[in-house]
Amino acid sequence: MLSSSMDSLRTALFLSFLAICVAGCQAGGSNSSHAVGQPPFLSAVASAPPQASDDAPPPDKTGGFDGKRAYSLVAKQVAFGPRPSGSPAIAKLQDFLQSELQSYGCTVDTDGFTADTPVGRLPMKNFLVKVPGEKPGSILLGTHYDTRLQDNFVGADDGGSSTALMLELARLLCPHRGKYAVWIAFFDGEEAMKQWSDTDSRYGSREMAARLSLSGDIKKVKAFLLADIVGGRKAQFFRESSSTPALVDLVWNTAHKLGYLDLFRDSSTAAQDDHDSFLARGVPAVDVIADFMNNGYWHTPQDNLDKISAKTLAIVGHVFQESVKELQAR
Ligand SMILES: [Zn+2]
């Protein structure tokens, strides 16, 4: 349990998050790589089976989403160690993300850029998976894959869980062309290097939103569904107040239809996150983020693999997949 003074401190820290950033980052070169169709390979994924008591439902109960596989993808990321932007460990993760996505047959655009941060100029890299559609318009999903710059912080839930979720969704979505395109963004540099502010946070999503604005592609984005901190054993999700209400309704109605009322609650919360970079440019967006302020390990070295549940990952993955289907039917 947290003491009340700790609660106050956390509330104060949280309030310091309340800043909207609209500034763009310095952008460098861009390149894209196109995948060849290959079967998914699981051999590269570390084998770290979840505890039996927390087994995920079988994939056929969660729309094909494999919670155990997603858990293994969190374990793989954690095994790289702390992965702050610009670190050797994040470079290894970037290579892994690319090879993993290519093994699913995904087409991946890569945007390497340089960000000016309070700890210096850092190389960063965004990935954008693009599944083509039949009609104009796209549905954007997203995660950040960097971890907070902090000693011994491996970000199993904060960075690892949502990235595993999006990898597993990419495996399911890349082979199928829908009515609308589905894009899946993997952002670098969500975390502040020193203290969260307009200019020290969300480097990757601000870069991608700016780039999509320049190209005009941002007008094609009908909805942005962001996942962050989605793998906790005791995770509960509250309606995020800066998100677009109609999209929050869509995700929550989907979750309730699937029977996940215990996880998707009707309370509300507020979070500053990568969705803000797109909201600021007029894109409807929803942040699906657990009640991280009260999980007891947020932004601490205790955010480790033992906090992760294959079942939670499977449920949130199912909700995301069904929400995409809802959006495809509109
Ligand atoms: Zn964080």
Short mmCIF file of C-alpha atoms and ligand atoms in Angstrom, two decimals:
data_model
loop_
_atom_site.label_atom_id
_atom_site.label_comp_id
_atom_site.label_asym_id
_atom_site.label_seq_id
_atom_site.Cartn_x
_atom_site.Cartn_y
_atom_site.Cartn_z
CA MET A 1 0.00 0.00 0.00
CA LEU A 2 1.11 3.53 -0.64
CA SER A 3 1.19 6.00 2.22
CA SER A 4 -0.97 9.09 1.89
CA SER A 5 2.14 11.28 1.63
CA MET A 6 3.31 9.05 -1.20
CA ASP A 7 -0.10 9.47 -2.77
CA SER A 8 0.30 13.24 -2.55
CA LEU A 9 3.73 13.07 -4.09
CA ARG A 10 2.43 10.90 -6.88
CA THR A 11 -0.49 13.26 -7.45
CA ALA A 12 1.90 16.21 -7.61
CA LEU A 13 4.12 14.34 -10.06
CA PHE A 14 1.08 13.47 -12.09
CA LEU A 15 -0.14 17.07 -12.18
CA SER A 16 3.27 18.08 -13.50
CA PHE A 17 2.40 15.98 -16.54
CA LEU A 18 -0.38 18.32 -17.50
CA ALA A 19 1.23 20.11 -20.41
CA ILE A 20 0.28 19.88 -24.06
CA CYS A 21 3.16 19.83 -26.48
CA VAL A 22 2.75 20.97 -30.05
CA ALA A 23 6.38 21.63 -30.98
CA GLY A 24 7.99 19.43 -33.62
CA CYS A 25 11.31 17.63 -33.32
CA GLN A 26 14.26 17.99 -35.58
CA ALA A 27 13.95 15.43 -38.27
CA GLY A 28 16.70 13.68 -40.15
CA GLY A 29 16.67 11.11 -42.90
CA SER A 30 13.87 8.72 -43.67
CA ASN A 31 13.90 5.38 -45.33
CA SER A 32 11.58 2.48 -45.74
CA SER A 33 12.03 -1.21 -45.93
CA HIS A 34 9.66 -3.67 -47.46
CA ALA A 35 9.28 -7.09 -46.04
CA VAL A 36 9.25 -10.34 -47.85
CA GLY A 37 6.52 -12.78 -46.96
CA GLN A 38 7.83 -15.33 -44.50
CA PRO A 39 6.09 -17.36 -41.86
CA PRO A 40 6.29 -15.94 -38.35
CA PHE A 41 9.28 -17.29 -36.49
CA LEU A 42 8.97 -17.92 -32.82
CA SER A 43 12.45 -19.28 -32.37
CA ALA A 44 13.82 -15.79 -31.77
CA VAL A 45 11.42 -15.23 -28.90
CA ALA A 46 12.81 -16.01 -25.47
CA SER A 47 11.03 -18.87 -23.80
CA ALA A 48 9.69 -17.55 -20.52
CA PRO A 49 6.37 -19.22 -19.86
CA PRO A 50 3.91 -17.29 -17.71
CA GLN A 51 2.94 -18.74 -14.35
CA ALA A 52 0.29 -21.40 -14.65
CA SER A 53 -2.06 -19.48 -12.35
CA ASP A 54 -2.06 -16.63 -14.81
CA ASP A 55 -2.44 -18.50 -18.06
CA ALA A 56 -3.95 -16.61 -20.91
CA PRO A 57 -7.15 -17.88 -22.51
CA PRO A 58 -6.43 -19.94 -25.64
CA PRO A 59 -6.04 -17.79 -28.76
CA ASP A 60 -9.33 -19.03 -30.25
CA LYS A 61 -11.12 -17.36 -27.33
CA THR A 62 -9.40 -14.02 -27.95
CA GLY A 63 -9.77 -13.54 -31.70
CA GLY A 64 -6.53 -15.35 -32.47
CA PHE A 65 -4.49 -13.09 -30.19
CA ASP A 66 -1.94 -15.26 -28.37
CA GLY A 67 -1.41 -13.91 -24.84
CA LYS A 68 1.40 -16.36 -24.06
CA ARG A 69 3.21 -15.36 -27.20
CA ALA A 70 2.77 -11.67 -26.27
CA TYR A 71 4.16 -12.44 -22.81
CA SER A 72 7.21 -14.04 -24.41
CA LEU A 73 7.68 -10.90 -26.48
CA VAL A 74 7.73 -8.84 -23.26
CA ALA A 75 10.33 -11.25 -21.84
CA LYS A 76 12.42 -10.84 -24.98
CA GLN A 77 12.44 -7.04 -24.59
CA VAL A 78 13.23 -7.17 -20.87
CA ALA A 79 16.19 -9.46 -21.65
CA PHE A 80 17.78 -6.60 -23.62
CA GLY A 81 17.99 -4.67 -20.32
CA PRO A 82 17.17 -0.96 -19.90
CA ARG A 83 16.29 0.46 -23.35
CA PRO A 84 16.35 4.27 -23.20
CA SER A 85 16.49 6.19 -26.50
CA GLY A 86 19.95 6.23 -28.08
CA SER A 87 21.26 3.27 -26.02
CA PRO A 88 22.99 0.17 -27.43
CA ALA A 89 20.15 -1.92 -25.96
CA ILE A 90 17.44 -0.03 -27.84
CA ALA A 91 19.44 -0.53 -31.05
CA LYS A 92 19.22 -4.28 -30.45
CA LEU A 93 15.48 -3.98 -29.85
CA GLN A 94 15.10 -1.96 -33.06
CA ASP A 95 16.80 -4.76 -35.00
CA PHE A 96 14.52 -7.28 -33.31
CA LEU A 97 11.36 -5.28 -34.08
CA GLN A 98 12.32 -5.00 -37.74
CA SER A 99 13.18 -8.67 -38.17
CA GLU A 100 10.11 -9.77 -36.24
CA LEU A 101 7.76 -7.55 -38.29
CA GLN A 102 9.37 -8.69 -41.52
CA SER A 103 8.89 -12.30 -40.49
CA TYR A 104 5.13 -11.59 -40.28
CA GLY A 105 5.18 -10.27 -43.86
CA CYS A 106 4.58 -6.68 -42.72
CA THR A 107 5.58 -3.66 -44.77
CA VAL A 108 7.50 -1.32 -42.46
CA ASP A 109 8.48 2.32 -42.98
CA THR A 110 11.44 3.35 -40.84
CA ASP A 111 12.08 6.97 -39.87
CA GLY A 112 15.44 7.66 -38.29
CA PHE A 113 15.76 11.15 -36.83
CA THR A 114 17.73 13.12 -34.28
CA ALA A 115 16.08 14.66 -31.24
CA ASP A 116 17.45 17.51 -29.16
CA THR A 117 16.95 16.51 -25.54
CA PRO A 118 18.12 17.82 -22.14
CA VAL A 119 20.80 15.07 -22.19
CA GLY A 120 22.03 15.91 -25.69
CA ARG A 121 21.20 15.07 -29.29
CA LEU A 122 19.94 11.49 -29.52
CA PRO A 123 19.37 9.26 -32.53
CA MET A 124 15.83 7.91 -32.54
CA LYS A 125 13.82 5.67 -34.82
CA ASN A 126 10.11 5.27 -35.47
CA PHE A 127 8.60 2.30 -37.27
CA LEU A 128 5.28 2.40 -39.12
CA VAL A 129 3.71 -0.85 -40.25
CA LYS A 130 1.33 -0.30 -43.17
CA VAL A 131 -1.36 -2.81 -44.05
CA PRO A 132 -3.10 -1.54 -47.18
CA GLY A 133 -6.89 -1.14 -47.44
CA GLU A 134 -9.45 -1.03 -50.23
CA LYS A 135 -10.75 2.49 -49.54
CA PRO A 136 -9.15 5.80 -48.56
CA GLY A 137 -8.66 6.18 -44.82
CA SER A 138 -6.59 4.43 -42.22
CA ILE A 139 -6.84 3.17 -38.66
CA LEU A 140 -3.72 3.92 -36.63
CA LEU A 141 -2.58 1.81 -33.66
CA GLY A 142 0.46 2.74 -31.59
CA THR A 143 2.89 2.02 -28.76
CA HIS A 144 6.15 3.44 -27.46
CA TYR A 145 9.02 0.99 -27.23
CA ASP A 146 11.67 3.07 -25.42
CA THR A 147 12.08 2.80 -21.65
CA ARG A 148 12.57 5.55 -19.11
CA LEU A 149 16.16 6.73 -18.62
CA GLN A 150 16.71 5.37 -15.13
CA ASP A 151 19.14 2.89 -13.56
CA ASN A 152 17.92 -0.72 -13.52
CA PHE A 153 14.63 0.21 -15.19
CA VAL A 154 13.60 -2.45 -17.70
CA GLY A 155 10.02 -1.31 -18.34
CA ALA A 156 8.26 -4.67 -18.61
CA ASP A 157 4.88 -2.96 -18.38
CA ASP A 158 5.89 0.61 -19.36
CA GLY A 159 7.23 0.10 -22.87
CA GLY A 160 7.40 -3.69 -23.04
CA SER A 161 3.75 -4.71 -22.70
CA SER A 162 2.23 -2.43 -25.34
CA THR A 163 5.08 -3.15 -27.75
CA ALA A 164 4.47 -6.89 -27.38
CA LEU A 165 0.76 -6.24 -27.89
CA MET A 166 1.37 -4.34 -31.13
CA LEU A 167 3.79 -7.00 -32.40
CA GLU A 168 1.17 -9.69 -31.85
CA LEU A 169 -1.50 -7.52 -33.51
CA ALA A 170 0.85 -6.96 -36.47
CA ARG A 171 1.26 -10.73 -36.81
CA LEU A 172 -2.52 -11.08 -37.02
CA LEU A 173 -3.27 -8.01 -39.14
CA CYS A 174 -0.44 -7.86 -41.69
CA PRO A 175 -1.66 -10.79 -43.85
CA HIS A 176 -5.18 -9.36 -44.33
CA ARG A 177 -6.26 -6.39 -46.40
CA GLY A 178 -9.35 -4.69 -44.91
CA LYS A 179 -11.71 -1.97 -46.07
CA TYR A 180 -9.39 0.66 -44.59
CA ALA A 181 -5.65 0.57 -44.18
CA VAL A 182 -4.30 -0.33 -40.74
CA TRP A 183 -1.10 1.37 -39.64
CA ILE A 184 0.80 0.32 -36.53
CA ALA A 185 3.26 2.82 -35.07
CA PHE A 186 6.20 1.92 -32.84
CA PHE A 187 7.40 5.20 -31.31
CA ASP A 188 10.84 5.91 -29.90
CA GLY A 189 11.35 8.56 -27.21
CA GLU A 190 8.02 8.74 -25.42
CA GLU A 191 9.71 9.06 -22.05
CA ALA A 192 11.11 12.35 -20.78
CA MET A 193 14.91 12.41 -20.52
CA LYS A 194 14.74 14.58 -17.39
CA GLN A 195 11.31 15.93 -16.49
CA TRP A 196 8.14 15.64 -18.53
CA SER A 197 7.44 18.89 -20.37
CA ASP A 198 6.19 20.24 -23.69
CA THR A 199 9.60 19.65 -25.25
CA ASP A 200 10.97 16.80 -23.13
CA SER A 201 8.60 13.92 -23.93
CA ARG A 202 6.86 12.20 -26.86
CA TYR A 203 9.78 12.77 -29.24
CA GLY A 204 8.80 9.92 -31.52
CA SER A 205 5.05 10.54 -31.75
CA ARG A 206 5.58 14.28 -32.28
CA GLU A 207 8.01 13.43 -35.07
CA MET A 208 5.58 11.00 -36.73
CA ALA A 209 2.60 13.35 -36.42
CA ALA A 210 4.68 16.17 -37.92
CA ARG A 211 5.88 13.97 -40.76
CA LEU A 212 2.36 12.70 -41.55
CA SER A 213 1.13 16.31 -41.53
CA LEU A 214 3.82 17.36 -43.99
CA SER A 215 2.90 14.53 -46.36
CA GLY A 216 -0.84 15.13 -45.90
CA ASP A 217 -1.32 11.51 -44.78
CA ILE A 218 -2.53 12.59 -41.35
CA LYS A 219 -5.88 13.55 -42.93
CA LYS A 220 -6.38 9.88 -43.82
CA VAL A 221 -6.22 8.77 -40.18
CA LYS A 222 -9.77 8.13 -39.00
CA ALA A 223 -8.79 7.01 -35.51
CA PHE A 224 -5.70 6.50 -33.38
CA LEU A 225 -5.78 3.75 -30.73
CA LEU A 226 -2.80 3.99 -28.37
CA ALA A 227 -1.79 1.29 -25.90
CA ASP A 228 0.54 1.98 -22.95
CA ILE A 229 1.08 0.00 -19.72
CA VAL A 230 -1.33 -2.77 -20.73
CA GLY A 231 0.16 -5.94 -19.25
CA GLY A 232 -0.14 -5.71 -15.48
CA ARG A 233 -1.48 -8.65 -13.46
CA LYS A 234 -3.88 -6.34 -11.64
CA ALA A 235 -4.43 -3.87 -14.45
CA GLN A 236 -7.62 -1.86 -14.61
CA PHE A 237 -8.40 0.59 -17.36
CA PHE A 238 -10.25 3.86 -16.82
CA ARG A 239 -11.68 6.19 -19.48
CA GLU A 240 -8.91 8.67 -20.28
CA SER A 241 -10.35 12.17 -20.15
CA SER A 242 -8.39 13.92 -22.91
CA SER A 243 -9.17 11.12 -25.39
CA THR A 244 -11.90 11.55 -28.02
CA PRO A 245 -15.14 10.53 -26.24
CA ALA A 246 -16.61 8.65 -29.22
CA LEU A 247 -13.45 6.52 -29.48
CA VAL A 248 -13.38 5.84 -25.76
CA ASP A 249 -17.01 4.68 -26.10
CA LEU A 250 -16.11 2.46 -29.04
CA VAL A 251 -13.29 0.71 -27.15
CA TRP A 252 -15.22 0.43 -23.87
CA ASN A 253 -18.41 -0.82 -25.58
CA THR A 254 -16.31 -3.40 -27.42
CA ALA A 255 -14.65 -4.51 -24.17
CA HIS A 256 -18.01 -4.79 -22.38
CA LYS A 257 -19.55 -6.74 -25.28
CA LEU A 258 -16.67 -9.20 -24.95
CA GLY A 259 -17.38 -9.50 -21.22
CA TYR A 260 -14.31 -7.68 -19.88
CA LEU A 261 -16.17 -5.45 -17.43
CA ASP A 262 -13.69 -6.18 -14.62
CA LEU A 263 -10.79 -4.68 -16.54
CA PHE A 264 -12.50 -1.89 -18.47
CA ARG A 265 -14.12 0.25 -15.79
CA ASP A 266 -16.28 3.31 -16.18
CA SER A 267 -14.19 5.52 -13.88
CA SER A 268 -12.13 8.22 -15.55
CA THR A 269 -8.48 9.21 -15.37
CA ALA A 270 -6.15 11.64 -17.10
CA ALA A 271 -2.84 10.86 -18.76
CA GLN A 272 -0.34 12.73 -20.88
CA ASP A 273 0.82 10.36 -23.56
CA ASP A 274 1.58 9.82 -27.25
CA HIS A 275 -2.07 10.32 -28.21
CA ASP A 276 -1.61 14.03 -27.43
CA SER A 277 0.73 14.40 -30.41
CA PHE A 278 -2.13 13.36 -32.70
CA LEU A 279 -4.98 15.05 -30.82
CA ALA A 280 -3.03 18.31 -31.25
CA ARG A 281 -3.28 17.82 -35.01
CA GLY A 282 -6.97 17.02 -35.05
CA VAL A 283 -6.83 13.21 -35.15
CA PRO A 284 -9.45 11.44 -32.99
CA ALA A 285 -7.49 9.39 -30.47
CA VAL A 286 -7.89 7.18 -27.41
CA ASP A 287 -5.24 6.19 -24.87
CA VAL A 288 -5.83 2.75 -23.40
CA ILE A 289 -3.61 2.95 -20.31
CA ALA A 290 -3.88 1.15 -17.01
CA ASP A 291 -4.29 2.97 -13.73
CA PHE A 292 -0.50 3.26 -13.51
CA MET A 293 -0.48 5.78 -10.66
CA ASN A 294 -1.70 3.10 -8.29
CA ASN A 295 0.06 -0.02 -9.59
CA GLY A 296 2.91 0.42 -7.10
CA TYR A 297 5.75 -0.07 -9.62
CA TRP A 298 5.29 2.66 -12.22
CA HIS A 299 8.66 4.25 -13.08
CA THR A 300 10.50 2.10 -10.56
CA PRO A 301 12.97 -0.80 -11.02
CA GLN A 302 10.13 -3.07 -9.86
CA ASP A 303 8.48 -2.72 -13.30
CA ASN A 304 9.77 -6.17 -14.14
CA LEU A 305 8.54 -9.34 -15.81
CA ASP A 306 6.92 -10.62 -12.62
CA LYS A 307 4.31 -7.86 -12.94
CA ILE A 308 3.17 -9.06 -16.37
CA SER A 309 0.14 -11.20 -17.06
CA ALA A 310 -0.36 -13.15 -20.29
CA LYS A 311 -4.08 -13.04 -19.54
CA THR A 312 -4.21 -9.23 -19.35
CA LEU A 313 -2.25 -9.00 -22.60
CA ALA A 314 -4.68 -11.42 -24.27
CA ILE A 315 -7.72 -9.47 -23.10
CA VAL A 316 -6.40 -6.09 -24.20
CA GLY A 317 -5.22 -7.62 -27.48
CA HIS A 318 -8.69 -9.04 -28.06
CA VAL A 319 -10.27 -5.65 -27.34
CA PHE A 320 -7.92 -3.90 -29.77
CA GLN A 321 -8.53 -6.44 -32.50
CA GLU A 322 -12.32 -6.24 -32.14
CA SER A 323 -12.17 -2.43 -31.98
CA VAL A 324 -10.32 -2.44 -35.30
CA LYS A 325 -13.08 -4.66 -36.73
CA GLU A 326 -15.70 -2.17 -35.48
CA LEU A 327 -13.83 0.69 -37.16
CA GLN A 328 -13.46 -1.35 -40.37
CA ALA A 329 -17.25 -1.83 -40.46
CA ARG A 330 -17.97 1.92 -40.47
ZN ZN B 1 6.74 5.77 -18.58
#
